[in-house]
Amino acid sequence: MATVKLMVFYRRPEDEAAFWTHYREVHLPLVTKIPGLQKVLVNRVDQNPMGGEPAYFMIAELHFADQAAFDAAMASPENRAAGRDAMQFAKGLFTMLAMTET
Amino acid sequence: MATVKLMVFYRRPEDEAAFWTHYREVHLPLVTKIPGLQKVLVNRVDQNPMGGEPAYFMIAELHFADQAAFDAAMASPENRAAGRDAMQFAKGLFTMLAMTET
């Protein structure tokens, strides 16, 4: 079974300190309640090795055991609560992609 | 010590089959020669959960133990060889970001 991940790509917020406070104190606790979540990783972007401003500021990864676990997680009320929170504190700042490790 | 990753974001190639053949048979063997590489993950993008065409087709992750290992890897001739190959088979198709797991 292949790990299925949701990656969430955040652009740089205007107030980085306020972003991190909300992310750690409010958003992550909501994310960790999503059923079937195996692991959440928070990657702070350091640089664009090809030069120029990095397209993203932070990339979060939510890992699930397989497609069925991912689908159930996405349909859960806990995921909707995390999504609602993201739409408030980071509205317009993020995009997402679902992917499978090959 | 925090894992340092290079993520490589590939847009959809015109010829997906040719892309995968080259990626697996030529590019990955070059990548796995990069000194200090702990792990390489190949994530095939399935969908954009917010709707619309996914911005990327595949996201590769190269994992390193720490910043020093990452810096040494980036400066290595093996990395330059992998980069040269990418600039040939996937020119204009990819971007990269370096990041640290928090």
GROMACS .gro file of C-alpha atoms in nm:
model
  204
    1MET     CA    1   0.000   0.000   0.000
    2ALA     CA    2   0.134   0.340  -0.097
    3THR     CA    3   0.135   0.640   0.131
    4VAL     CA    4  -0.109   0.907   0.014
    5LYS     CA    5  -0.021   1.264   0.111
    6LEU     CA    6  -0.188   1.598   0.111
    7MET     CA    7   0.064   1.877   0.061
    8VAL     CA    8  -0.048   2.229   0.152
    9PHE     CA    9   0.158   2.508  -0.003
   10TYR     CA   10   0.152   2.838   0.185
   11ARG     CA   11   0.274   3.163   0.033
   12ARG     CA   12   0.451   3.409   0.261
   13PRO     CA   13   0.205   3.581   0.497
   14GLU     CA   14   0.229   3.950   0.574
   15ASP     CA   15   0.268   3.883   0.945
   16GLU     CA   16   0.490   3.577   0.980
   17ALA     CA   17   0.487   3.576   1.360
   18ALA     CA   18   0.106   3.587   1.374
   19PHE     CA   19   0.090   3.313   1.112
   20TRP     CA   20   0.313   3.079   1.309
   21THR     CA   21   0.133   3.146   1.637
   22HIS     CA   22  -0.204   3.062   1.484
   23TYR     CA   23  -0.062   2.769   1.290
   24ARG     CA   24   0.094   2.605   1.594
   25GLU     CA   25  -0.161   2.693   1.859
   26VAL     CA   26  -0.487   2.659   1.664
   27HIS     CA   27  -0.443   2.501   1.323
   28LEU     CA   28  -0.209   2.209   1.397
   29PRO     CA   29  -0.423   2.088   1.690
   30LEU     CA   30  -0.721   2.078   1.449
   31VAL     CA   31  -0.519   1.894   1.183
   32THR     CA   32  -0.396   1.631   1.427
   33LYS     CA   33  -0.760   1.542   1.503
   34ILE     CA   34  -0.822   1.430   1.141
   35PRO     CA   35  -0.897   1.056   1.155
   36GLY     CA   36  -0.641   0.828   0.993
   37LEU     CA   37  -0.365   1.088   0.991
   38GLN     CA   38  -0.035   0.901   1.026
   39LYS     CA   39   0.201   1.194   1.035
   40VAL     CA   40   0.209   1.567   0.976
   41LEU     CA   41   0.528   1.741   0.865
   42VAL     CA   42   0.586   2.115   0.858
   43ASN     CA   43   0.860   2.218   0.613
   44ARG     CA   44   0.991   2.572   0.640
   45VAL     CA   45   1.118   2.679   0.297
   46ASP     CA   46   1.478   2.806   0.310
   47GLN     CA   47   1.559   2.902  -0.046
   48ASN     CA   48   1.508   2.852  -0.416
   49PRO     CA   49   1.830   2.685  -0.535
   50MET     CA   50   1.762   2.809  -0.889
   51GLY     CA   51   1.756   3.168  -0.763
   52GLY     CA   52   1.480   3.416  -0.702
   53GLU     CA   53   1.214   3.438  -0.437
   54PRO     CA   54   1.075   3.099  -0.328
   55ALA     CA   55   0.721   3.043  -0.452
   56TYR     CA   56   0.618   2.916  -0.108
   57PHE     CA   57   0.693   3.002   0.252
   58MET     CA   58   0.594   2.672   0.410
   59ILE     CA   59   0.480   2.330   0.290
   60ALA     CA   60   0.279   2.109   0.524
   61GLU     CA   61   0.242   1.736   0.457
   62LEU     CA   62  -0.039   1.517   0.589
   63HIS     CA   63   0.039   1.147   0.546
   64PHE     CA   64  -0.216   0.867   0.523
   65ALA     CA   65  -0.170   0.491   0.492
   66ASP     CA   66  -0.357   0.452   0.163
   67GLN     CA   67  -0.621   0.599  -0.065
   68ALA     CA   68  -0.913   0.470   0.144
   69ALA     CA   69  -0.773   0.631   0.459
   70PHE     CA   70  -0.712   0.953   0.268
   71ASP     CA   71  -1.065   0.959   0.125
   72ALA     CA   72  -1.221   0.894   0.467
   73ALA     CA   73  -1.006   1.167   0.621
   74MET     CA   74  -1.103   1.422   0.357
   75ALA     CA   75  -1.473   1.348   0.414
   76SER     CA   76  -1.448   1.380   0.794
   77PRO     CA   77  -1.594   1.665   1.001
   78GLU     CA   78  -1.248   1.709   1.158
   79ASN     CA   79  -1.101   1.783   0.815
   80ARG     CA   80  -1.378   2.029   0.741
   81ALA     CA   81  -1.305   2.206   1.072
   82ALA     CA   82  -0.934   2.231   0.983
   83GLY     CA   83  -1.026   2.357   0.636
   84ARG     CA   84  -1.257   2.623   0.778
   85ASP     CA   85  -0.978   2.742   1.006
   86ALA     CA   86  -0.732   2.760   0.714
   87MET     CA   87  -0.983   2.962   0.510
   88GLN     CA   88  -0.988   3.215   0.792
   89PHE     CA   89  -0.627   3.257   0.903
   90ALA     CA   90  -0.468   3.188   0.562
   91LYS     CA   91  -0.737   3.279   0.309
   92GLY     CA   92  -0.583   3.322  -0.036
   93LEU     CA   93  -0.241   3.211   0.088
   94PHE     CA   94  -0.255   2.839   0.024
   95THR     CA   95  -0.306   2.575  -0.241
   96MET     CA   96  -0.315   2.195  -0.201
   97LEU     CA   97  -0.229   1.880  -0.392
   98ALA     CA   98  -0.306   1.516  -0.322
   99MET     CA   99  -0.036   1.269  -0.429
  100THR     CA  100   0.073   0.909  -0.400
  101GLU     CA  101   0.424   0.791  -0.318
  102THR     CA  102   0.537   0.561  -0.597
  103MET     CA  103   1.918   1.772   1.370
  104ALA     CA  104   1.644   1.856   1.128
  105THR     CA  105   1.597   1.683   0.795
  106VAL     CA  106   1.672   1.914   0.505
  107LYS     CA  107   1.490   1.837   0.180
  108LEU     CA  108   1.509   1.940  -0.178
  109MET     CA  109   1.169   1.924  -0.343
  110VAL     CA  110   1.159   1.924  -0.721
  111PHE     CA  111   0.825   2.022  -0.875
  112TYR     CA  112   0.763   1.892  -1.227
  113ARG     CA  113   0.488   2.023  -1.448
  114ARG     CA  114   0.311   1.776  -1.675
  115PRO     CA  115   0.531   1.675  -1.969
  116GLU     CA  116   0.394   1.640  -2.320
  117ASP     CA  117   0.501   1.276  -2.340
  118GLU     CA  118   0.435   1.123  -1.998
  119ALA     CA  119   0.558   0.776  -2.093
  120ALA     CA  120   0.890   0.909  -2.225
  121PHE     CA  121   0.925   1.124  -1.914
  122TRP     CA  122   0.883   0.828  -1.679
  123THR     CA  123   1.115   0.606  -1.879
  124HIS     CA  124   1.393   0.863  -1.867
  125TYR     CA  125   1.320   0.954  -1.506
  126ARG     CA  126   1.342   0.596  -1.383
  127GLU     CA  127   1.613   0.460  -1.611
  128VAL     CA  128   1.849   0.757  -1.632
  129HIS     CA  129   1.764   1.035  -1.388
  130LEU     CA  130   1.696   0.843  -1.066
  131PRO     CA  131   2.020   0.641  -1.096
  132LEU     CA  132   2.207   0.974  -1.118
  133VAL     CA  133   2.018   1.119  -0.820
  134THR     CA  134   2.088   0.817  -0.602
  135LYS     CA  135   2.461   0.876  -0.652
  136ILE     CA  136   2.445   1.217  -0.479
  137PRO     CA  137   2.658   1.188  -0.162
  138GLY     CA  138   2.471   1.210   0.168
  139LEU     CA  139   2.131   1.140   0.014
  140GLN     CA  140   1.926   0.959   0.279
  141LYS     CA  141   1.612   0.897   0.082
  142VAL     CA  142   1.445   0.992  -0.242
  143LEU     CA  143   1.067   0.993  -0.274
  144VAL     CA  144   0.872   1.022  -0.597
  145ASN     CA  145   0.518   1.154  -0.544
  146ARG     CA  146   0.277   1.123  -0.835
  147VAL     CA  147   0.017   1.401  -0.808
  148ASP     CA  148  -0.339   1.268  -0.814
  149GLN     CA  149  -0.556   1.575  -0.787
  150ASN     CA  150  -0.609   1.927  -0.665
  151PRO     CA  151  -0.863   1.893  -0.382
  152MET     CA  152  -0.962   2.259  -0.427
  153GLY     CA  153  -1.055   2.189  -0.790
  154GLY     CA  154  -0.889   2.266  -1.119
  155GLU     CA  155  -0.584   2.128  -1.291
  156PRO     CA  156  -0.300   2.040  -1.049
  157ALA     CA  157  -0.009   2.283  -1.077
  158TYR     CA  158   0.236   1.993  -1.079
  159PHE     CA  159   0.252   1.644  -1.225
  160MET     CA  160   0.513   1.497  -0.991
  161ILE     CA  161   0.704   1.609  -0.685
  162ALA     CA  162   1.037   1.445  -0.603
  163GLU     CA  163   1.190   1.475  -0.256
  164LEU     CA  164   1.558   1.435  -0.178
  165HIS     CA  165   1.618   1.400   0.197
  166PHE     CA  166   1.942   1.484   0.381
  167ALA     CA  167   2.034   1.450   0.749
  168ASP     CA  168   2.108   1.817   0.809
  169GLN     CA  169   2.211   2.145   0.649
  170ALA     CA  170   2.579   2.049   0.624
  171ALA     CA  171   2.495   1.726   0.441
  172PHE     CA  172   2.260   1.918   0.212
  173ASP     CA  173   2.520   2.184   0.133
  174ALA     CA  174   2.786   1.922   0.059
  175ALA     CA  175   2.544   1.733  -0.164
  176MET     CA  176   2.449   2.041  -0.363
  177ALA     CA  177   2.816   2.120  -0.424
  178SER     CA  178   2.901   1.768  -0.541
  179PRO     CA  179   2.984   1.668  -0.900
  180GLU     CA  180   2.717   1.398  -0.871
  181ASN     CA  181   2.453   1.666  -0.807
  182ARG     CA  182   2.576   1.869  -1.100
  183ALA     CA  183   2.549   1.559  -1.321
  184ALA     CA  184   2.189   1.502  -1.207
  185GLY     CA  185   2.113   1.870  -1.266
  186ARG     CA  186   2.257   1.860  -1.617
  187ASP     CA  187   2.040   1.560  -1.696
  188ALA     CA  188   1.729   1.736  -1.564
  189MET     CA  189   1.806   2.041  -1.776
  190GLN     CA  190   1.801   1.815  -2.081
  191PHE     CA  191   1.507   1.582  -2.033
  192ALA     CA  192   1.288   1.825  -1.835
  193LYS     CA  193   1.407   2.170  -1.940
  194GLY     CA  194   1.150   2.433  -1.845
  195LEU     CA  195   0.934   2.176  -1.667
  196PHE     CA  196   1.067   2.194  -1.314
  197THR     CA  197   1.129   2.426  -1.021
  198MET     CA  198   1.295   2.346  -0.686
  199LEU     CA  199   1.279   2.450  -0.323
  200ALA     CA  200   1.507   2.372  -0.031
  201MET     CA  201   1.334   2.336   0.306
  202THR     CA  202   1.385   2.224   0.664
  203GLU     CA  203   1.149   2.001   0.860
  204THR     CA  204   1.052   2.187   1.177
   0.00000   0.00000   0.00000
